[in-house]
XYZ file of C-alpha atoms in Angstrom:
268
model
C -0.357 0.044 -0.384
C 1.609 3.402 -0.466
C 0.007 7.041 0.734
C 0.068 10.142 -0.280
C -0.445 11.838 2.929
C -0.254 15.577 3.384
C 1.536 17.817 6.073
C -0.673 17.071 9.191
C -0.086 13.318 8.099
C 1.789 11.016 8.936
C 5.770 12.055 9.187
C 6.795 9.207 7.090
C 4.331 8.655 5.033
C 4.420 5.396 5.433
C 0.771 5.496 6.703
C -3.155 7.114 6.017
C -3.313 8.083 9.647
C -7.114 7.713 9.585
C -7.058 9.711 13.102
C -6.305 13.252 10.089
C -9.444 15.108 10.583
C -7.490 17.968 8.243
C -5.855 15.823 6.443
C -8.673 16.179 2.611
C -6.552 15.375 0.421
C -5.556 12.372 2.167
C -5.593 9.478 -1.127
C -4.897 5.544 -0.558
C -3.957 4.109 -4.575
C -2.925 0.110 -3.295
C 0.714 -0.614 -6.438
C 0.876 -3.746 -7.433
C 4.044 -5.224 -5.192
C 6.759 -6.818 -7.528
C 7.159 -9.964 -7.878
C 3.780 -10.968 -8.269
C 1.979 -13.856 -11.340
C 0.107 -13.335 -13.178
C -2.760 -15.642 -12.913
C -2.516 -17.505 -16.391
C -5.168 -18.507 -18.256
C -6.433 -22.433 -18.265
C -6.127 -24.777 -20.379
C -8.358 -26.462 -22.499
C -8.489 -28.784 -25.016
C -10.764 -29.676 -27.653
C -11.194 -33.993 -28.101
C -14.157 -36.129 -29.232
C -15.877 -38.687 -27.352
C -17.716 -41.678 -27.619
C -20.054 -43.394 -26.359
C -22.311 -46.037 -27.997
C -21.466 -45.020 -31.721
C -21.988 -41.799 -31.569
C -19.284 -38.922 -31.446
C -19.651 -35.670 -29.338
C -17.364 -33.215 -28.985
C -16.067 -31.799 -25.890
C -14.319 -29.479 -25.239
C -12.702 -29.711 -21.577
C -9.627 -28.210 -19.679
C -7.148 -29.853 -19.542
C -6.817 -29.690 -15.652
C -10.161 -30.357 -14.469
C -11.175 -34.887 -13.164
C -11.909 -37.908 -14.661
C -14.412 -37.259 -12.244
C -15.458 -33.642 -12.883
C -15.740 -35.189 -16.785
C -18.379 -37.460 -15.952
C -20.539 -34.807 -14.363
C -20.144 -33.012 -17.218
C -21.510 -35.837 -19.565
C -24.254 -37.190 -17.693
C -26.756 -34.672 -19.912
C -24.516 -34.649 -23.260
C -25.699 -39.124 -23.008
C -27.727 -39.447 -21.006
C -25.714 -41.605 -18.232
C -26.299 -41.162 -14.677
C -21.928 -39.718 -13.606
C -22.125 -42.521 -11.013
C -23.339 -45.622 -14.519
C -20.320 -43.870 -16.392
C -16.198 -45.759 -17.089
C -14.282 -43.426 -18.906
C -11.355 -45.299 -21.176
C -8.776 -43.280 -21.805
C -6.016 -45.788 -22.131
C -7.268 -48.188 -19.932
C -10.350 -47.453 -17.668
C -9.817 -43.516 -15.837
C -9.793 -43.269 -12.590
C -11.672 -40.659 -11.466
C -9.152 -38.154 -9.459
C -6.931 -38.611 -12.503
C -7.193 -35.414 -14.680
C -7.007 -35.477 -18.598
C -3.278 -33.533 -17.998
C -2.519 -36.216 -16.562
C -3.706 -38.810 -18.566
C -2.592 -37.472 -21.788
C -5.213 -36.182 -23.356
C -4.372 -33.895 -26.197
C -6.197 -32.231 -29.081
C -8.634 -35.366 -31.453
C -7.870 -37.325 -29.017
C -10.819 -40.398 -28.117
C -12.916 -40.896 -25.473
C -14.454 -43.933 -24.967
C -17.641 -43.752 -22.526
C -19.187 -46.859 -21.327
C -22.691 -46.476 -19.433
C -26.309 -48.122 -18.596
C -28.424 -45.224 -18.919
C -32.393 -45.978 -16.271
C -34.165 -47.169 -18.793
C -31.059 -49.730 -19.725
C -31.640 -51.197 -16.194
C -35.174 -51.320 -16.200
C -35.260 -53.348 -19.536
C -33.877 -55.987 -18.022
C -36.453 -56.714 -16.168
C -38.934 -54.543 -17.898
C -43.240 -56.618 -17.707
C -44.801 -57.801 -21.096
C -47.985 -56.331 -20.513
C -49.531 -59.880 -19.792
C -46.748 -59.273 -16.549
C -48.283 -56.403 -15.994
C -51.858 -57.867 -16.614
C -51.221 -60.802 -13.784
C -49.991 -58.774 -11.382
C -52.120 -56.159 -11.767
C -54.420 -59.336 -11.172
C -52.525 -60.605 -8.104
C -52.510 -57.470 -6.375
C -56.294 -57.256 -6.527
C -56.703 -60.334 -5.154
C -53.181 -60.075 -2.536
C -51.424 -63.288 -4.344
C -48.050 -63.834 -3.000
C -44.980 -62.723 -5.054
C -44.409 -66.865 -4.997
C -47.427 -68.113 -6.529
C -48.042 -65.327 -8.953
C -46.855 -66.191 -13.238
C -44.970 -63.347 -13.857
C -42.388 -64.932 -11.327
C -43.087 -69.274 -11.302
C -41.132 -69.604 -14.370
C -38.535 -68.072 -12.818
C -39.095 -69.936 -8.965
C -39.531 -73.177 -10.596
C -36.062 -74.268 -12.111
C -35.342 -74.765 -8.245
C -33.596 -73.285 -5.673
C -29.686 -71.898 -7.841
C -26.637 -74.559 -6.205
C -24.640 -71.676 -5.551
C -26.486 -68.922 -4.233
C -26.031 -68.288 -1.252
C -27.084 -70.349 2.506
C -30.228 -68.514 4.169
C -31.279 -68.915 7.142
C -34.918 -68.273 7.808
C -35.625 -65.904 11.287
C -32.713 -63.872 11.753
C -31.724 -60.790 10.916
C -27.749 -60.130 9.541
C -25.975 -57.159 9.112
C -25.021 -56.694 5.338
C -21.527 -59.072 5.511
C -17.976 -57.270 3.316
C -18.033 -59.380 -0.167
C -21.529 -58.939 -2.240
C -24.409 -60.995 -2.127
C -24.692 -63.742 -4.844
C -25.606 -66.577 -6.793
C -29.704 -65.088 -6.739
C -31.150 -64.461 -9.716
C -32.648 -61.626 -11.081
C -35.750 -62.377 -13.739
C -34.585 -62.828 -17.216
C -33.473 -66.487 -15.154
C -29.871 -65.035 -15.388
C -27.751 -65.184 -11.859
C -27.291 -62.251 -10.172
C -25.038 -60.183 -7.594
C -25.692 -57.683 -5.153
C -22.591 -55.017 -3.377
C -23.160 -52.189 -1.426
C -21.026 -49.318 -1.887
C -21.906 -47.555 1.718
C -19.057 -45.347 1.089
C -20.880 -44.517 -2.557
C -24.676 -44.591 -1.547
C -24.744 -47.244 -3.925
C -25.693 -50.675 -5.275
C -24.340 -52.283 -7.457
C -26.922 -54.455 -9.924
C -24.588 -56.912 -10.952
C -24.811 -59.668 -13.877
C -22.230 -61.637 -16.346
C -22.852 -58.854 -18.821
C -22.422 -56.041 -16.907
C -21.950 -53.841 -13.622
C -24.542 -51.377 -12.748
C -24.063 -49.079 -10.510
C -28.119 -47.534 -9.272
C -27.054 -44.612 -5.983
C -29.660 -45.275 -3.431
C -30.883 -42.099 -3.320
C -33.107 -42.435 -6.272
C -34.818 -46.000 -5.333
C -38.217 -45.473 -4.598
C -39.163 -48.254 -2.744
C -37.827 -52.750 -1.868
C -40.428 -54.917 -1.162
C -39.594 -58.575 -0.934
C -41.753 -61.431 0.917
C -40.794 -64.585 1.582
C -40.693 -68.196 -0.654
C -43.004 -70.757 0.498
C -41.314 -74.509 0.524
C -37.874 -71.933 1.293
C -38.697 -69.581 3.199
C -34.942 -69.111 3.820
C -35.311 -67.093 0.795
C -37.100 -63.510 -0.089
C -37.896 -63.206 -3.831
C -37.308 -58.419 -3.930
C -38.116 -56.135 -6.077
C -36.027 -52.764 -6.152
C -38.405 -50.446 -7.540
C -35.598 -47.818 -10.294
C -38.241 -45.771 -11.632
C -41.911 -44.749 -10.781
C -44.262 -46.553 -10.761
C -44.026 -50.650 -9.389
C -43.222 -51.791 -12.831
C -39.996 -50.520 -12.924
C -38.616 -53.985 -10.351
C -35.758 -55.071 -10.884
C -36.743 -58.848 -9.350
C -34.138 -60.634 -7.590
C -34.941 -63.688 -6.831
C -33.611 -66.359 -3.706
C -32.263 -63.839 -1.363
C -31.043 -65.019 1.764
C -33.695 -64.293 4.747
C -31.610 -62.882 7.324
C -29.740 -59.794 5.461
C -33.552 -58.888 4.191
C -33.286 -56.291 7.107
C -30.575 -54.976 5.912
C -31.144 -54.329 2.936
C -33.779 -52.247 2.972
C -31.649 -50.319 5.951
C -28.660 -50.031 3.747
C -30.860 -48.654 0.819
C -34.507 -46.685 2.501
C -32.693 -45.875 5.769
C -33.354 -48.242 9.063
C -36.792 -45.733 9.700
C -38.458 -45.688 5.771
C -40.046 -49.269 5.232
C -41.429 -49.879 7.992
């Protein structure tokens, strides 16, 4: 701070004396000190994002992270950030920057991931299923008696399903719940990533990372004759038709699953 003062100011001339009543001509001016660095413009790069055989021209800051890029892309390609995988010389971690990964002008960045519609498509019921479900709801028929579920249950208990224990409540194990089936009869596993607030629905073909706060509800009922296992419907969309059905869920983990997804007091 450089100060120009009147004769009534401080004799040193190095201060602005705010107590001097007669110093009407006092002027304080700020000058840039020597050695101050000028702000360097942030560098951006033009590259192409390829998703689902479509190409998108993207301009993004080189020092931004992959996580920030995912957030930017979710509105462009329609895939939630948590469901994207960015491929830059292999799978790119969220904390890495584009500069660190060597992204240059004209580079091609691959993105893979599933939209919510893709996830629901795996468990989308047919018109007949919807009609059967409405009839079952009206008659309050148990899930295990409903036609749409019988075609999966009639295959029997999967050989590699985890042991079920009825009349017991256990915490979720530190490993995925595996050996269960989805509505198409394919193997499915559930992995709970509490630190990320996500449940991962994994099949042989892919793994979908679902933010728990987007799940609308969870329903379950024991399977008649095999009460140590449940049928569970995880509602991913706004209606009951958007439930992702999982069969042969070990009964001892049902309450813990609902607790993890919905919160302890939301499913009673």
